[in-house]
CSV table of C-alpha atoms and ligand atoms in Angstrom, one decimal:
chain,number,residue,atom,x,y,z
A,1,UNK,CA,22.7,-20.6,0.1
A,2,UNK,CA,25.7,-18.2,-1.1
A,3,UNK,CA,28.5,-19.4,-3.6
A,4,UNK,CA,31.4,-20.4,-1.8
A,5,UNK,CA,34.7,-19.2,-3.8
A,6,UNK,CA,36.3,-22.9,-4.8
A,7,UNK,CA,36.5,-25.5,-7.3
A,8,UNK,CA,33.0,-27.3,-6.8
A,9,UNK,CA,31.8,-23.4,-6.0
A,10,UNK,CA,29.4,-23.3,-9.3
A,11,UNK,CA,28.8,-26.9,-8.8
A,12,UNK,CA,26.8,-26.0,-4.7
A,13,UNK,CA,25.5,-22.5,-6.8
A,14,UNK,CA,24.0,-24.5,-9.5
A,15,UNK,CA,21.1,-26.3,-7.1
A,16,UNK,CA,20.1,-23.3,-5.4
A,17,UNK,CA,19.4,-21.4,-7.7
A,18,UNK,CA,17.4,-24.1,-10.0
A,19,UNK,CA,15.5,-24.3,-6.6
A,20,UNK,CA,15.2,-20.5,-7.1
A,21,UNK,CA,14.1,-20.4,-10.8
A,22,UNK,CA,11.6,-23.3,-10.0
A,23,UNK,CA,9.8,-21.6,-7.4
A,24,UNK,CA,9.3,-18.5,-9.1
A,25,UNK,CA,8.5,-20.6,-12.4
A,26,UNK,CA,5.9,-22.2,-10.0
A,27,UNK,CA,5.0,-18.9,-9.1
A,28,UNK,CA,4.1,-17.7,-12.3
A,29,UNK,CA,2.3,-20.7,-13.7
A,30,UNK,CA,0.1,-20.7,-10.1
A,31,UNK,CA,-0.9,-16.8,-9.5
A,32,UNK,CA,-3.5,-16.6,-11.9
A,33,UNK,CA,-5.3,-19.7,-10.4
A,34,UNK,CA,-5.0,-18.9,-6.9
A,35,UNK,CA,-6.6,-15.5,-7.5
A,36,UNK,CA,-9.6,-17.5,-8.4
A,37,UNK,CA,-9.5,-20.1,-6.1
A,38,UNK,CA,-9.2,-18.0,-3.2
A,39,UNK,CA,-6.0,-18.6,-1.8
A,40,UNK,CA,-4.8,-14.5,-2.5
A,41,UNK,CA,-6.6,-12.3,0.0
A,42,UNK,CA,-6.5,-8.7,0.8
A,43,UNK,CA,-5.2,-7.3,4.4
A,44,UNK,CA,-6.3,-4.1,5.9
A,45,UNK,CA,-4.2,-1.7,8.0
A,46,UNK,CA,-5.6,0.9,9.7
A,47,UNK,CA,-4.8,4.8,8.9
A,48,UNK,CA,-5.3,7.5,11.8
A,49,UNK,CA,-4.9,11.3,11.6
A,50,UNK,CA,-3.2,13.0,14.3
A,51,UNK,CA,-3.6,14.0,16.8
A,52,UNK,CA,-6.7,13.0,17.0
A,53,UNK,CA,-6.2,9.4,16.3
A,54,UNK,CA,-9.3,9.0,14.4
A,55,UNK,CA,-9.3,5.9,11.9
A,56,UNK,CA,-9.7,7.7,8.2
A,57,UNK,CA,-9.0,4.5,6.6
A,58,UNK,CA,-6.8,1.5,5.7
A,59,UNK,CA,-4.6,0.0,3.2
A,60,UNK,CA,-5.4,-3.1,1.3
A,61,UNK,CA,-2.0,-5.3,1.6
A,62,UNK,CA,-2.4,-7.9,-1.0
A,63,UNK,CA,-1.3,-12.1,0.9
A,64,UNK,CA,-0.9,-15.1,-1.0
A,65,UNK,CA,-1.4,-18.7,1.4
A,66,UNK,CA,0.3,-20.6,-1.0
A,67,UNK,CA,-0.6,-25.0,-0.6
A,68,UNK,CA,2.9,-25.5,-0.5
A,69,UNK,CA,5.4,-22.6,0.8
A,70,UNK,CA,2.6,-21.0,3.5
A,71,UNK,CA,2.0,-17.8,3.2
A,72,UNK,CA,4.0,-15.6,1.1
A,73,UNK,CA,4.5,-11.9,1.4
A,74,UNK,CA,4.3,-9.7,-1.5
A,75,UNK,CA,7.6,-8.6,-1.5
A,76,UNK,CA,8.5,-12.2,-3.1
A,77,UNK,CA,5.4,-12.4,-5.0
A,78,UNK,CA,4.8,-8.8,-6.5
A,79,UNK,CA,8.5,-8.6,-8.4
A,80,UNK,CA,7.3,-12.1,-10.1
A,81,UNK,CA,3.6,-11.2,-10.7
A,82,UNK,CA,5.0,-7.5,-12.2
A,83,UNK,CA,6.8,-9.7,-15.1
A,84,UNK,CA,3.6,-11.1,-16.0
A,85,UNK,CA,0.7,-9.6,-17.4
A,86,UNK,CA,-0.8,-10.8,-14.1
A,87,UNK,CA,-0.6,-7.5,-12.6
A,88,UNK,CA,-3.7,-6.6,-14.2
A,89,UNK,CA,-5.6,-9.0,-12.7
A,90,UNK,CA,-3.9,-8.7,-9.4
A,91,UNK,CA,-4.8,-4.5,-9.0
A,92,UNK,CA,-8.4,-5.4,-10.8
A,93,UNK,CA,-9.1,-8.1,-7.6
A,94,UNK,CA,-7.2,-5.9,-4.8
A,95,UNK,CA,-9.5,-2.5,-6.5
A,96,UNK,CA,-12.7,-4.9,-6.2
A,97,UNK,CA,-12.0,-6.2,-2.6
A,98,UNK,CA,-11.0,-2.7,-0.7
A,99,UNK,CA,-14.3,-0.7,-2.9
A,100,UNK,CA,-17.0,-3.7,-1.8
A,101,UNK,CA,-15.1,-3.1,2.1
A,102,UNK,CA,-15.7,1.5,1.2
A,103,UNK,CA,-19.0,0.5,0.0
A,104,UNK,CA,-20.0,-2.0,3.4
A,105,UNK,CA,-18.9,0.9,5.8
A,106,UNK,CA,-20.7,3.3,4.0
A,107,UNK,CA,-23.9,1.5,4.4
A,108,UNK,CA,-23.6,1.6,8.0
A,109,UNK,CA,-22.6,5.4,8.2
A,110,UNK,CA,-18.3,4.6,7.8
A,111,UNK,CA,-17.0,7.4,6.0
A,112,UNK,CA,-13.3,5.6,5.6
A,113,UNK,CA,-11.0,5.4,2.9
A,114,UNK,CA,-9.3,2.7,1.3
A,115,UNK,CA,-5.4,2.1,-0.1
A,116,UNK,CA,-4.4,0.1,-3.3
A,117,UNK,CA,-1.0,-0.2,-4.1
A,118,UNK,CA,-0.1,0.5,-7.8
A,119,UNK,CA,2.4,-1.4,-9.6
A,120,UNK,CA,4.6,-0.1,-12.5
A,121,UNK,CA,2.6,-1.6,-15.5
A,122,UNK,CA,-0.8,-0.1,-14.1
A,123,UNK,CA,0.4,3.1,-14.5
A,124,UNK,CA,1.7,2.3,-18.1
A,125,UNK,CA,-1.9,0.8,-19.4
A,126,UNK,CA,-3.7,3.5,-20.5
A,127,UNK,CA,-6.9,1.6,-20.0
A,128,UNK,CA,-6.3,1.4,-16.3
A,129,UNK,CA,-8.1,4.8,-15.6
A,130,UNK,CA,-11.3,4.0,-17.3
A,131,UNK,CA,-11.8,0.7,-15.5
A,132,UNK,CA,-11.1,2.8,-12.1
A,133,UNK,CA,-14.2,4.9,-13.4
A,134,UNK,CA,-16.3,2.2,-14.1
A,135,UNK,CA,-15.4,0.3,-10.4
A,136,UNK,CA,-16.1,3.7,-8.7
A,137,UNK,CA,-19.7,4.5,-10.9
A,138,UNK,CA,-20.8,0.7,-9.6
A,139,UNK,CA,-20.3,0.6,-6.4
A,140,UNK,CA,-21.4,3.8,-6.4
A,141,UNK,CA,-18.2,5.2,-4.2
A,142,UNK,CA,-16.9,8.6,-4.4
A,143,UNK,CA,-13.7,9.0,-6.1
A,144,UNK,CA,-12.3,10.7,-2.4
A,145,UNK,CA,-12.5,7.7,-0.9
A,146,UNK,CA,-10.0,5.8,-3.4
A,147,UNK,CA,-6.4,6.4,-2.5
A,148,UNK,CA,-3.5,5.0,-4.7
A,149,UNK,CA,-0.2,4.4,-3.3
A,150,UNK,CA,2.6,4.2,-6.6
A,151,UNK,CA,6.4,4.7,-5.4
A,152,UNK,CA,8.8,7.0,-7.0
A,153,UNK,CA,10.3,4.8,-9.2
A,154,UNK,CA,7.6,3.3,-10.6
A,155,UNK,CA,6.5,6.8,-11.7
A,156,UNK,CA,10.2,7.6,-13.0
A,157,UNK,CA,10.6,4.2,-14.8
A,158,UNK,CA,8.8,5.4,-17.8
A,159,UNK,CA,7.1,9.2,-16.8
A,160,UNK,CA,6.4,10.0,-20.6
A,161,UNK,CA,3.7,7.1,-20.1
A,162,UNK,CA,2.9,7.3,-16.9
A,163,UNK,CA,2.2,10.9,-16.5
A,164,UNK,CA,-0.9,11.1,-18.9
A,165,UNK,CA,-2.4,8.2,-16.5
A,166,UNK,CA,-1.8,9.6,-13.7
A,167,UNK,CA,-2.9,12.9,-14.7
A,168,UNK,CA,-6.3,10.8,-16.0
A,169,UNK,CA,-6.7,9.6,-12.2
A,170,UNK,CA,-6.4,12.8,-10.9
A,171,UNK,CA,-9.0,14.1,-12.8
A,172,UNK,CA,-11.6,11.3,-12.0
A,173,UNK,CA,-10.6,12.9,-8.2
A,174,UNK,CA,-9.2,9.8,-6.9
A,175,UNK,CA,-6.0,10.3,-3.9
A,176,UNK,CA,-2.4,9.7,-5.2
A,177,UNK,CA,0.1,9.4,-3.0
A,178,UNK,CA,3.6,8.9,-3.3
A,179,UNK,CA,4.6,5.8,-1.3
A,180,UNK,CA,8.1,4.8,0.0
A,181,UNK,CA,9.2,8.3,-0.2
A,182,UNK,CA,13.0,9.5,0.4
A,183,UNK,CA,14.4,6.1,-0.9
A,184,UNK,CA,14.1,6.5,-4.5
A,185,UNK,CA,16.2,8.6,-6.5
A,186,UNK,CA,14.0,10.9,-7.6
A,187,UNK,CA,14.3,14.9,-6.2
A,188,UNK,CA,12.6,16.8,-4.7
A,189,UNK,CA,11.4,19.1,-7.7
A,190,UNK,CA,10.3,16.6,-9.1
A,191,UNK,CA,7.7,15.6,-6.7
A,192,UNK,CA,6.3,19.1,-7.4
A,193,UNK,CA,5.7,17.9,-11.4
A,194,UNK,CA,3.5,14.8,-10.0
A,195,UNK,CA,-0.1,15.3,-9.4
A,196,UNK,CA,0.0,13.7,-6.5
A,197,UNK,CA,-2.1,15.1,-3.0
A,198,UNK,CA,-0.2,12.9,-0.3
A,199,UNK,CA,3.3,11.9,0.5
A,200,UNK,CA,4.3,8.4,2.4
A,201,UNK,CA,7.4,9.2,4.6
A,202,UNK,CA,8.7,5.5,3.9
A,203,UNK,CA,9.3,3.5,7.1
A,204,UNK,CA,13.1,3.0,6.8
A,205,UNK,CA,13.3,7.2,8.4
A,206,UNK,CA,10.0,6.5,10.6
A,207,UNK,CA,11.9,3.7,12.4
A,208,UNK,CA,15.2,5.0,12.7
A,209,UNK,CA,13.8,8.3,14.0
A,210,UNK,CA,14.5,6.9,17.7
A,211,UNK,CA,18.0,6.5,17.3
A,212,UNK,CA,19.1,8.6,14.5
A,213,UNK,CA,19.5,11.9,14.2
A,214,UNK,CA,19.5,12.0,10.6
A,215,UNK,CA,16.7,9.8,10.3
A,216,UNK,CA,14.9,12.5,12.5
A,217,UNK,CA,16.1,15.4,10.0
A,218,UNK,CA,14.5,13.1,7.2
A,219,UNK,CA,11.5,12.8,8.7
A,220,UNK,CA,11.0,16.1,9.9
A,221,UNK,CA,12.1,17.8,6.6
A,222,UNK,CA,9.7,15.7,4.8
A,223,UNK,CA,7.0,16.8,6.6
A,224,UNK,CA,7.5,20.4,5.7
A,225,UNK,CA,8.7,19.9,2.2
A,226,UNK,CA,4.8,17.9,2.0
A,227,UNK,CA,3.3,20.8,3.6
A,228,UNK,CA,5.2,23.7,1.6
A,229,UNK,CA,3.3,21.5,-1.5
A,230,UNK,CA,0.2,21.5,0.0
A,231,UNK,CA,0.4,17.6,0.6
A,232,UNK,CA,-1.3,15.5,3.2
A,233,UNK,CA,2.0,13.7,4.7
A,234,UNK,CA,1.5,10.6,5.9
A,235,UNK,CA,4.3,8.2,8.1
A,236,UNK,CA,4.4,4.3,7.5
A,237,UNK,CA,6.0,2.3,10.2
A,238,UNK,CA,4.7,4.0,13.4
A,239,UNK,CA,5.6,1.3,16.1
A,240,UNK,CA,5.9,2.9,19.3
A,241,UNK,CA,4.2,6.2,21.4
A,242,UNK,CA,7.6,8.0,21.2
A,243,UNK,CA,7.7,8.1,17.3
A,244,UNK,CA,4.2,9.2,17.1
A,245,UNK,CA,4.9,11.9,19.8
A,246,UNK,CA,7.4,13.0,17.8
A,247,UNK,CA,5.5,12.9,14.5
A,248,UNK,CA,2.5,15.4,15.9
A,249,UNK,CA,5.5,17.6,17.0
A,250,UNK,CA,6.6,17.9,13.6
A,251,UNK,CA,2.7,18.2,12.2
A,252,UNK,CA,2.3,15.2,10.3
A,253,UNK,CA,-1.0,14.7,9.1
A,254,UNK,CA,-1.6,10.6,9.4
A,255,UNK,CA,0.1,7.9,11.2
A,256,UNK,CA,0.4,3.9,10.3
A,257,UNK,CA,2.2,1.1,12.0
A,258,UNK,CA,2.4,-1.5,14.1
A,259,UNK,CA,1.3,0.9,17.1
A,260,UNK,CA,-1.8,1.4,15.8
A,261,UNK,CA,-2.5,-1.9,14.1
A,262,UNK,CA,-0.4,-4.7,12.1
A,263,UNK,CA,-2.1,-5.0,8.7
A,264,UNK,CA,-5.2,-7.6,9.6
A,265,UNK,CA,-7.9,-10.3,7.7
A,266,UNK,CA,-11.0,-8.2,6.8
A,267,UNK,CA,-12.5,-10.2,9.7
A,268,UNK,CA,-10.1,-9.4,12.4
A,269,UNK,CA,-10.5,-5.7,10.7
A,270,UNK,CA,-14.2,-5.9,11.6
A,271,UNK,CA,-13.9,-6.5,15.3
A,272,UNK,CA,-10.7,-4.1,15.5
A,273,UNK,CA,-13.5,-1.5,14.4
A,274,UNK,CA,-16.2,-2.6,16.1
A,275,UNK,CA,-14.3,-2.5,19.7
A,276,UNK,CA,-13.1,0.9,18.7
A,277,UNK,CA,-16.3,2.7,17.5
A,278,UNK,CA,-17.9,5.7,18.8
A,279,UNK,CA,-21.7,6.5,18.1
A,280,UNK,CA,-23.0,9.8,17.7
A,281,UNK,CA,-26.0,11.7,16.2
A,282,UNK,CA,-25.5,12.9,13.0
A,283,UNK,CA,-24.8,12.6,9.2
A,284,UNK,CA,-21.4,10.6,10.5
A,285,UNK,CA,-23.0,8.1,12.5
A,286,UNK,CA,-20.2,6.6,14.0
A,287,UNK,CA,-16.4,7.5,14.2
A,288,UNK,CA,-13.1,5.3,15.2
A,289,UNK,CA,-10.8,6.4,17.5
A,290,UNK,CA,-7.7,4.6,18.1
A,291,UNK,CA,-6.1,5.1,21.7
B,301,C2E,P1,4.1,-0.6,1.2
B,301,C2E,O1,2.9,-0.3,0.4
B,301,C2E,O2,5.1,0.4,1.5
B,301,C2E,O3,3.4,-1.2,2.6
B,301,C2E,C1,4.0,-1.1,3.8
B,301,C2E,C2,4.6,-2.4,4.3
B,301,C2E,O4,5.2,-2.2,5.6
B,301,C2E,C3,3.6,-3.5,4.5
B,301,C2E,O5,4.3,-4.7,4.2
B,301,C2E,C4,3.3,-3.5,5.9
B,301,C2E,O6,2.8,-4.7,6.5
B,301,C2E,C5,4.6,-3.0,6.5
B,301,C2E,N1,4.4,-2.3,7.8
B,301,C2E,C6,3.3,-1.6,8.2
B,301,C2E,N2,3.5,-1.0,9.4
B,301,C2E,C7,4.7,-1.4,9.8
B,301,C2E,C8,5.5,-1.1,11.0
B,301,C2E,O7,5.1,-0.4,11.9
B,301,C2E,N3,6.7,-1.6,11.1
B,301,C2E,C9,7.2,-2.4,10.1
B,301,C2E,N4,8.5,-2.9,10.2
B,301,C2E,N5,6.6,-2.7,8.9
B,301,C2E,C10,5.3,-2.2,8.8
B,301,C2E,P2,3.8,-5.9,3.2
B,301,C2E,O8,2.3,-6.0,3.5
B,301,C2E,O9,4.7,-7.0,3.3
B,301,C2E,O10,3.8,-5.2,1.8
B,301,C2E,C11,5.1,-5.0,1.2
B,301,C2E,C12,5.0,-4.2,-0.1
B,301,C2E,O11,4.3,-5.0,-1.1
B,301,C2E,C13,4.1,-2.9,0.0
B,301,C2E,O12,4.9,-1.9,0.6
B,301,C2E,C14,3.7,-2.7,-1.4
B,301,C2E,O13,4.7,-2.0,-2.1
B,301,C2E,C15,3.6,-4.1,-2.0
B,301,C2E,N6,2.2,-4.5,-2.0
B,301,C2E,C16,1.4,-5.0,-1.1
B,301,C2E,N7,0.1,-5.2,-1.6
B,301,C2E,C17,0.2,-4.9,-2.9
B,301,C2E,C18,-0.8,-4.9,-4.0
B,301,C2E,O14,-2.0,-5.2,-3.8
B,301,C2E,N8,-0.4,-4.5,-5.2
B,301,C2E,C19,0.9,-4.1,-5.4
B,301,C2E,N9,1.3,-3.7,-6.7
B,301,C2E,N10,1.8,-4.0,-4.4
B,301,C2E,C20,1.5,-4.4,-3.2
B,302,MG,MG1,1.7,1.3,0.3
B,303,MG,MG1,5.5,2.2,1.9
B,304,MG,MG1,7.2,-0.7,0.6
């Protein structure tokens, strides 16, 4: 509820925004125990290259179903877990969940990648590369097939100590990609300075790209600005034929959105394979092709 301008006007602010505080307090104090009592579990959505529409993996989307407020997303809960050491815990469990899915479809002949968003202390903890090593070596999954995603301004928040872990990542041969990109306020150049392999168009330019011309230039100049790098580009927030259309006019490399798939429970993610596989002879068993 907004402040209305008036006499009593900090006396209807004041309750809201206890109710604010409290939640988030609540927040806090309850993250760390519903990571281990199961009530935080990972999403999966889908990744295809174009054209060929072939699934070459997915991104884990962390979701809290909280006993009390349902099920939050994580744009309420990230910004509150991020002021905690909780972060840690929350990439650790995220990491763990999306290599036991890369190790399962390996095992029956799935060559697919999988996604894990970074948040701004991981890439300030210099121990985060080593326990990315020791996740890979035990599940015995190679580096390839580990993508991830940290935005701009996460990167530029603190580069001095975030550029020797990322440059640690890059070297174990794990995928970086720059997510959300064109909102932050970072330039151009400097994308060249990251060593980064992939570049995620944010969905903002993907969406608009229908109706707005400028979104459209966005998109499109993205696309070769990624390719004059040498980057895989990538578009998030693919919702209907005409974007995609427009995306394998321009080149770009891999689609996501709601026109492939909405972000789904590993189980729905299962059958959403399943009714979409394709069987073959060969060292790649089996391949997903979206329509
Ligand atoms: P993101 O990494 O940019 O993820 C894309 C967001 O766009 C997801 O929202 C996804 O559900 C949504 N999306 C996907 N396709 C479409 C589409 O076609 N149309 C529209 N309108 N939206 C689409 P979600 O799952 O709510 O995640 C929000 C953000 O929370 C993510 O943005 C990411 O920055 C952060 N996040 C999610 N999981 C994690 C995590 O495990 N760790 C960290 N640090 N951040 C996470
Ligand atoms: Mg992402
Ligand atoms: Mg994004
Ligand atoms: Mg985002």
């Amino acid at each position: 509820r907004a402040a209305r301008n008036g006499e009593d006007g900090v006396r209807q602010y004041a309750p809201a925004m206890g109710q604010v505080f409290l939640r988030r307090f609540q927040l806090v104090t309850q993250f760390r125990q519903a990571l281990d009592s199961g009530q935080v579990e990972v999403h999966y959505q889908p990744k295809v290259s174009l054209p060929e529409r072939q699934v070459v993996g997915a991104e884990a989307l962390v979701r809290w179903s909280h006993p009390e407020y349902g099920r939050l997303d994580p744009d309420e809960f990230i910004p509150v877990v991020e002021a905690t050491g909780l972060v840690d815990a929350l990439t650790s469990f995220v990491m763990e969940c999306a290599l036991v899915k890369v190790r399962k479809w390996l095992d029956r002949g799935l060559r697919m990648s999988v996604a894990v968003n970074l948040s701004v202390r991981n890439l300030a903890d210099e121990s985060f590369p080593d326990r990315v090593a020791e996740a890979l070596g035990r599940h015995d999954i190679p580096p390839e097939l580990l993508t991830f995603e940290l935005t701009e301004s996460s990167v530029m928040e603190d580069p001095e100590r975030s550029m020797p872990v990322l440059r640690r990542l890059h070297a174990l041969g794990v995928v970086l990609a720059v997510d959300d990109f064109g909102t932050g306020y970072s330039s151009l150049a400097y994308l060249r300075q990251l060593p980064v392999d992939e570049v995620k168009i944010d969905k903002s330019f993907v969406l608009g790209m229908g109706t707005d011309l400028g979104d459209m230039a966005v998109v499109r100049s993205i696309v070769e600005l990624g390719h004059s790098l040498e980057l895989v580009v990538v578009a998030e927030g693919v919702e209907d034929d005409a974007a995609r259309d427009q995306l394998v006019a321009m080149g770009c490399d891999i689609a996501q959105g709601y026109l492939i798939s909405r972000p789904l429970s590993e189980d729905r993610l299962e059958a959403w394979l399943q009714a979409r596989t394709v069987r073959r002879r060969g060292p790649r068993s089996e391949t997903v092709l979206t329509l």
